[in-house]
Tab-separated table of C-alpha atoms and ligand atoms in Angstrom:
chain	number	residue	atom	x	y	z
A	1	MET	CA	-16.660	29.251	12.229
A	2	ASP	CA	-16.442	25.586	12.708
A	3	ARG	CA	-12.725	24.706	12.871
A	4	LYS	CA	-13.249	21.823	10.535
A	5	LEU	CA	-14.334	24.219	7.771
A	6	LYS	CA	-10.669	25.605	7.839
A	7	LYS	CA	-8.946	22.234	7.405
A	8	GLU	CA	-8.120	20.677	4.065
A	9	LYS	CA	-10.039	17.730	2.489
A	10	LEU	CA	-13.227	18.423	4.325
A	11	VAL	CA	-16.158	16.081	3.572
A	12	ILE	CA	-19.628	17.380	4.222
A	13	ILE	CA	-22.301	14.711	4.214
A	14	PHE	CA	-26.060	15.395	3.872
A	15	LEU	CA	-28.317	12.684	5.370
A	16	GLY	CA	-32.043	12.818	5.576
A	17	PRO	CA	-35.225	10.923	4.358
A	18	GLN	CA	-36.332	11.250	0.689
A	19	GLY	CA	-37.719	14.773	0.022
A	20	SER	CA	-35.909	16.424	2.978
A	21	GLY	CA	-34.159	18.814	0.732
A	22	LYS	CA	-30.628	17.234	0.803
A	23	GLY	CA	-29.980	17.941	-2.912
A	24	THR	CA	-31.225	21.523	-2.569
A	25	GLN	CA	-29.244	22.320	0.495
A	26	ALA	CA	-26.153	20.539	-0.755
A	27	GLU	CA	-26.092	22.576	-3.878
A	28	LEU	CA	-26.575	25.863	-1.867
A	29	LEU	CA	-23.839	25.056	0.521
A	30	GLY	CA	-21.560	23.920	-2.397
A	31	LYS	CA	-21.917	27.311	-4.039
A	32	LYS	CA	-21.390	29.121	-0.685
A	33	LEU	CA	-18.238	27.167	0.163
A	34	HIS	CA	-17.037	26.671	-3.362
A	35	MET	CA	-17.005	22.925	-2.878
A	36	PRO	CA	-18.083	20.384	-5.505
A	37	VAL	CA	-21.291	18.305	-4.701
A	38	ILE	CA	-21.551	14.524	-5.450
A	39	GLU	CA	-25.004	13.554	-5.683
A	40	MET	CA	-25.059	9.597	-5.451
A	41	GLY	CA	-28.686	9.262	-6.645
A	42	LYS	CA	-28.191	11.235	-9.710
A	43	LEU	CA	-24.900	9.548	-10.585
A	44	LEU	CA	-26.668	6.097	-10.283
A	45	ARG	CA	-29.542	7.299	-12.373
A	46	GLN	CA	-27.126	8.414	-15.019
A	47	ALA	CA	-25.536	4.986	-14.915
A	48	SER	CA	-28.938	3.553	-15.284
A	49	GLN	CA	-29.507	5.117	-18.486
A	50	ILE	CA	-26.743	3.420	-20.306
A	51	ASN	CA	-28.007	0.733	-22.423
A	52	SER	CA	-25.872	-2.308	-21.082
A	53	VAL	CA	-26.485	-5.248	-18.740
A	54	LYS	CA	-25.083	-3.112	-15.944
A	55	GLY	CA	-27.257	-0.127	-16.790
A	56	ARG	CA	-30.390	-2.190	-16.903
A	57	LYS	CA	-29.473	-3.946	-13.599
A	58	ILE	CA	-29.011	-0.492	-11.873
A	59	LYS	CA	-32.509	0.723	-13.375
A	60	LYS	CA	-34.244	-2.287	-12.008
A	61	ILE	CA	-32.727	-1.813	-8.560
A	62	ILE	CA	-33.515	1.959	-8.431
A	63	ASN	CA	-37.127	1.464	-9.677
A	64	GLU	CA	-37.609	-1.147	-6.979
A	65	GLY	CA	-36.528	1.234	-4.322
A	66	LYS	CA	-33.556	-0.898	-3.158
A	67	LEU	CA	-30.047	0.026	-2.615
A	68	LEU	CA	-27.282	-0.846	-5.147
A	69	PRO	CA	-24.692	-3.434	-3.943
A	70	LEU	CA	-21.783	-1.861	-2.010
A	71	SER	CA	-18.973	-2.726	-4.427
A	72	GLU	CA	-20.760	-1.122	-7.341
A	73	THR	CA	-21.761	1.991	-5.450
A	74	ILE	CA	-18.099	2.396	-4.295
A	75	ASP	CA	-16.788	2.065	-7.821
A	76	ILE	CA	-19.092	4.762	-9.093
A	77	LEU	CA	-18.244	7.100	-6.048
A	78	LYS	CA	-14.487	6.422	-6.302
A	79	ASN	CA	-14.591	7.252	-10.003
A	80	GLU	CA	-16.361	10.612	-9.205
A	81	ILE	CA	-13.915	11.427	-6.348
A	82	ASN	CA	-10.964	10.947	-8.650
A	83	LYS	CA	-12.334	13.782	-10.820
A	84	ILE	CA	-12.158	16.244	-7.905
A	85	ASN	CA	-9.476	18.430	-6.358
A	86	LEU	CA	-9.290	16.688	-3.078
A	87	GLN	CA	-7.505	19.447	-1.240
A	88	LYS	CA	-10.731	21.478	-0.959
A	89	GLY	CA	-12.842	18.461	-0.172
A	90	PHE	CA	-16.383	17.791	-1.351
A	91	ILE	CA	-20.105	17.475	-0.412
A	92	LEU	CA	-21.900	14.131	-0.429
A	93	ASP	CA	-25.583	13.802	-0.929
A	94	GLY	CA	-27.139	10.373	-0.668
A	95	PHE	CA	-24.159	8.530	0.666
A	96	PRO	CA	-23.573	6.865	3.159
A	97	ARG	CA	-26.959	4.964	3.351
A	98	ASN	CA	-25.834	2.245	5.674
A	99	LEU	CA	-23.073	1.384	7.934
A	100	ASP	CA	-21.035	-0.582	5.527
A	101	GLN	CA	-20.980	2.408	3.235
A	102	ALA	CA	-20.094	4.811	6.137
A	103	LYS	CA	-16.989	2.655	7.067
A	104	LYS	CA	-15.766	3.006	3.422
A	105	ILE	CA	-15.269	6.662	3.920
A	106	GLU	CA	-13.587	6.528	7.240
A	107	LYS	CA	-10.283	7.460	5.690
A	108	PHE	CA	-11.612	11.042	5.270
A	109	LYS	CA	-11.063	12.156	8.874
A	110	ASN	CA	-12.421	15.660	8.688
A	111	LYS	CA	-16.125	15.282	8.383
A	112	ILE	CA	-19.232	17.159	9.008
A	113	VAL	CA	-22.525	15.363	8.773
A	114	ILE	CA	-25.741	17.213	8.355
A	115	TYR	CA	-28.986	15.495	9.161
A	116	LEU	CA	-32.183	17.094	7.810
A	117	SER	CA	-35.084	15.633	9.825
A	118	LEU	CA	-38.667	15.298	8.246
A	119	SER	CA	-41.609	13.417	9.460
A	120	GLU	CA	-43.035	10.687	7.385
A	121	LYS	CA	-46.133	12.476	6.700
A	122	GLU	CA	-44.392	15.572	5.168
A	123	THR	CA	-42.106	13.165	3.136
A	124	LEU	CA	-45.082	11.582	1.478
A	125	LYS	CA	-46.627	14.874	0.950
A	126	ARG	CA	-43.600	16.415	-0.648
A	127	LEU	CA	-42.718	13.418	-2.846
A	128	GLY	CA	-46.247	13.295	-4.075
A	129	LYS	CA	-45.676	16.817	-5.563
A	130	ARG	CA	-42.035	16.300	-6.707
A	131	LYS	CA	-41.258	16.538	-10.410
A	132	THR	CA	-37.813	15.897	-11.702
A	133	CYS	CA	-36.183	16.939	-15.001
A	134	SER	CA	-35.722	14.009	-17.156
A	135	LYS	CA	-32.567	15.616	-18.690
A	136	CYS	CA	-30.628	17.447	-16.045
A	137	GLY	CA	-32.317	15.976	-12.842
A	138	LYS	CA	-33.283	19.259	-11.292
A	139	VAL	CA	-36.124	18.779	-8.743
A	140	PHE	CA	-39.190	20.868	-8.681
A	141	ILE	CA	-41.794	20.703	-5.667
A	142	ASP	CA	-45.325	22.030	-5.994
A	143	LYS	CA	-45.038	23.284	-9.609
A	144	ARG	CA	-48.058	21.459	-10.809
A	145	SER	CA	-48.441	23.640	-13.990
A	146	LEU	CA	-44.699	23.377	-14.985
A	147	ILE	CA	-44.126	20.874	-17.682
A	148	LYS	CA	-40.570	21.953	-18.906
A	149	CYS	CA	-37.406	22.446	-16.764
A	150	SER	CA	-36.556	26.093	-16.236
A	151	VAL	CA	-32.813	25.334	-16.492
A	152	CYS	CA	-32.555	23.086	-19.599
A	153	ASN	CA	-35.946	22.906	-20.984
A	154	GLY	CA	-36.158	19.061	-20.519
A	155	LYS	CA	-39.384	17.265	-19.814
A	156	LEU	CA	-40.473	17.247	-16.148
A	157	GLU	CA	-41.835	13.935	-14.954
A	158	GLN	CA	-42.456	12.033	-11.697
A	159	ARG	CA	-39.720	9.585	-10.962
A	160	GLU	CA	-40.645	5.980	-11.171
A	161	ASP	CA	-39.322	5.449	-7.627
A	162	ASP	CA	-41.266	8.492	-6.311
A	163	LYS	CA	-44.575	6.566	-6.813
A	164	PRO	CA	-46.354	5.882	-3.546
A	165	SER	CA	-45.683	2.190	-3.344
A	166	THR	CA	-41.947	2.634	-3.982
A	167	ILE	CA	-41.699	5.553	-1.714
A	168	LYS	CA	-42.959	3.535	1.310
A	169	LYS	CA	-40.291	0.933	0.509
A	170	ARG	CA	-37.601	3.565	0.334
A	171	LEU	CA	-38.750	5.080	3.598
A	172	ASN	CA	-38.749	1.688	5.317
A	173	LEU	CA	-35.239	1.115	3.950
A	174	PHE	CA	-34.145	4.602	5.275
A	175	ARG	CA	-35.411	3.805	8.721
A	176	LYS	CA	-33.667	0.269	8.776
A	177	SER	CA	-30.417	1.162	7.265
A	178	THR	CA	-29.718	4.939	7.499
A	179	LYS	CA	-30.825	5.531	11.145
A	180	PRO	CA	-27.841	3.404	12.527
A	181	VAL	CA	-25.661	5.730	10.393
A	182	LEU	CA	-26.968	8.675	12.185
A	183	GLU	CA	-26.329	7.058	15.557
A	184	TYR	CA	-22.747	6.154	14.334
A	185	TYR	CA	-22.081	9.752	13.520
A	186	GLN	CA	-23.747	11.003	16.630
A	187	LYS	CA	-21.439	8.910	18.850
A	188	LYS	CA	-18.434	10.297	16.941
A	189	ASN	CA	-19.600	13.885	17.555
A	190	GLU	CA	-19.871	14.576	13.880
A	191	LEU	CA	-23.504	15.105	13.548
A	192	ILE	CA	-25.433	18.371	13.185
A	193	ASN	CA	-29.212	18.190	13.411
A	194	ILE	CA	-31.309	20.374	11.343
A	195	ASN	CA	-35.126	20.740	11.183
A	196	GLY	CA	-35.938	20.012	7.527
A	197	GLU	CA	-39.652	20.986	7.775
A	198	GLN	CA	-38.818	24.757	7.477
A	199	SER	CA	-38.709	26.637	4.159
A	200	ILE	CA	-35.604	26.216	1.923
A	201	ASP	CA	-34.275	29.696	3.082
A	202	ASN	CA	-34.722	28.933	6.729
A	203	VAL	CA	-33.190	25.448	6.626
A	204	PHE	CA	-30.096	26.977	4.883
A	205	LYS	CA	-29.986	29.682	7.449
A	206	GLU	CA	-29.968	27.152	10.194
A	207	ILE	CA	-27.238	25.109	8.488
A	208	LEU	CA	-25.053	28.323	8.157
A	209	LYS	CA	-25.702	29.434	11.758
A	210	LYS	CA	-24.784	25.821	13.095
A	211	LEU	CA	-21.659	25.832	11.002
A	212	GLY	CA	-20.768	29.342	12.222
A	213	ILE	CA	-20.795	30.971	8.850
A	214	GLY	CA	-22.426	34.456	8.117
A	215	LYS	CA	-24.881	34.646	5.254
B	1	AMP	P1	-32.055	9.349	-4.330
B	1	AMP	O1	-32.215	10.164	-5.483
B	1	AMP	O2	-30.873	9.840	-3.592
B	1	AMP	O3	-33.206	9.065	-3.614
B	1	AMP	O4	-31.501	7.878	-4.856
B	1	AMP	C1	-32.339	7.211	-5.908
B	1	AMP	C2	-31.977	5.806	-5.769
B	1	AMP	O5	-30.536	5.540	-6.172
B	1	AMP	C3	-32.037	5.020	-4.412
B	1	AMP	O6	-33.513	4.616	-4.097
B	1	AMP	C4	-31.149	3.856	-4.615
B	1	AMP	O7	-31.782	2.933	-5.378
B	1	AMP	C5	-29.939	4.368	-5.430
B	1	AMP	N1	-28.978	4.958	-4.494
B	1	AMP	C6	-28.686	6.162	-4.124
B	1	AMP	N2	-27.687	6.404	-3.336
B	1	AMP	C7	-27.326	5.067	-3.021
B	1	AMP	C8	-26.317	4.604	-2.160
B	1	AMP	N3	-25.555	5.390	-1.389
B	1	AMP	N4	-26.184	3.215	-2.114
B	1	AMP	C9	-26.885	2.486	-2.864
B	1	AMP	N5	-27.808	2.783	-3.675
B	1	AMP	C10	-28.134	4.216	-3.744
C-alpha cells in the first residue's frame, strides 16, 4: 500500500479532461477508503442555482465554459473543507484547474494526484452522450432512453456547458491551464497516470493497483 495512504490528512486529487470519469472514480475511491469527496463543479453548479447576483454571475461563467475567479472558488472550497473531519483527509474532483489554484492547497503536504487521460476524440464522444440529473447531479453516459434519474427520480438533461461549442472551449481551457498543473505534480513526484479510456471497472482496478490496495 502506498505509504501516503497510511498518513493523516491525505488529499487525493483527480485530474483529467471533461468526461474522463473523474467524478465516477472519485466516488468509488471515496467509498473504498471511507473518505469524503469534494466535487468542485457540483458545488459551483449548486451555488449557481441560488437566485442572487452572485448566483447569476456563477451561472453565466459556467455556461460560457470559463473558470470562476480564484478568490470565489477558494471561498467555496474552504467552506466545504470546514465541514469535513480533516484527520481523515478528502478527495478532490475538479480542483485545482490551474497553477494558482494548485499553490493554494500546498499546505496539504500528503497528496496523491491521479490523472485520468482521455483523447480529445473520446472526450467529445462521451460528452455528447452524457446526461446529468438536474436534481442530484448524478451523471449517466449512453443511457439514451433514460429520462429520469435512477437515484432520485429527477429529470435528466444535457448540461448547458456540455453542448459542443462550449465543450471545445472547456477542452482548450483544460489544455492551457490544467496541463501545467500536471507537469507541476509530475515534478514533485505526486502524479499517478491512469488510462481513462478503459471501462469504469478497469480504470478503478488500475487505480487500486497503482495505490497498492487490494480490491
Ligand atoms: P465540471 O463539472 O468539473 O466540469 O465543472 C463545471 C464548471 O464549473 C467548469 O466548467 C467551471 O466553469 C466551473 N469550475 C469547476 N471547477 C472549477 C475550478 N476549480 N475553478 C474554477 N471554476 C471551476
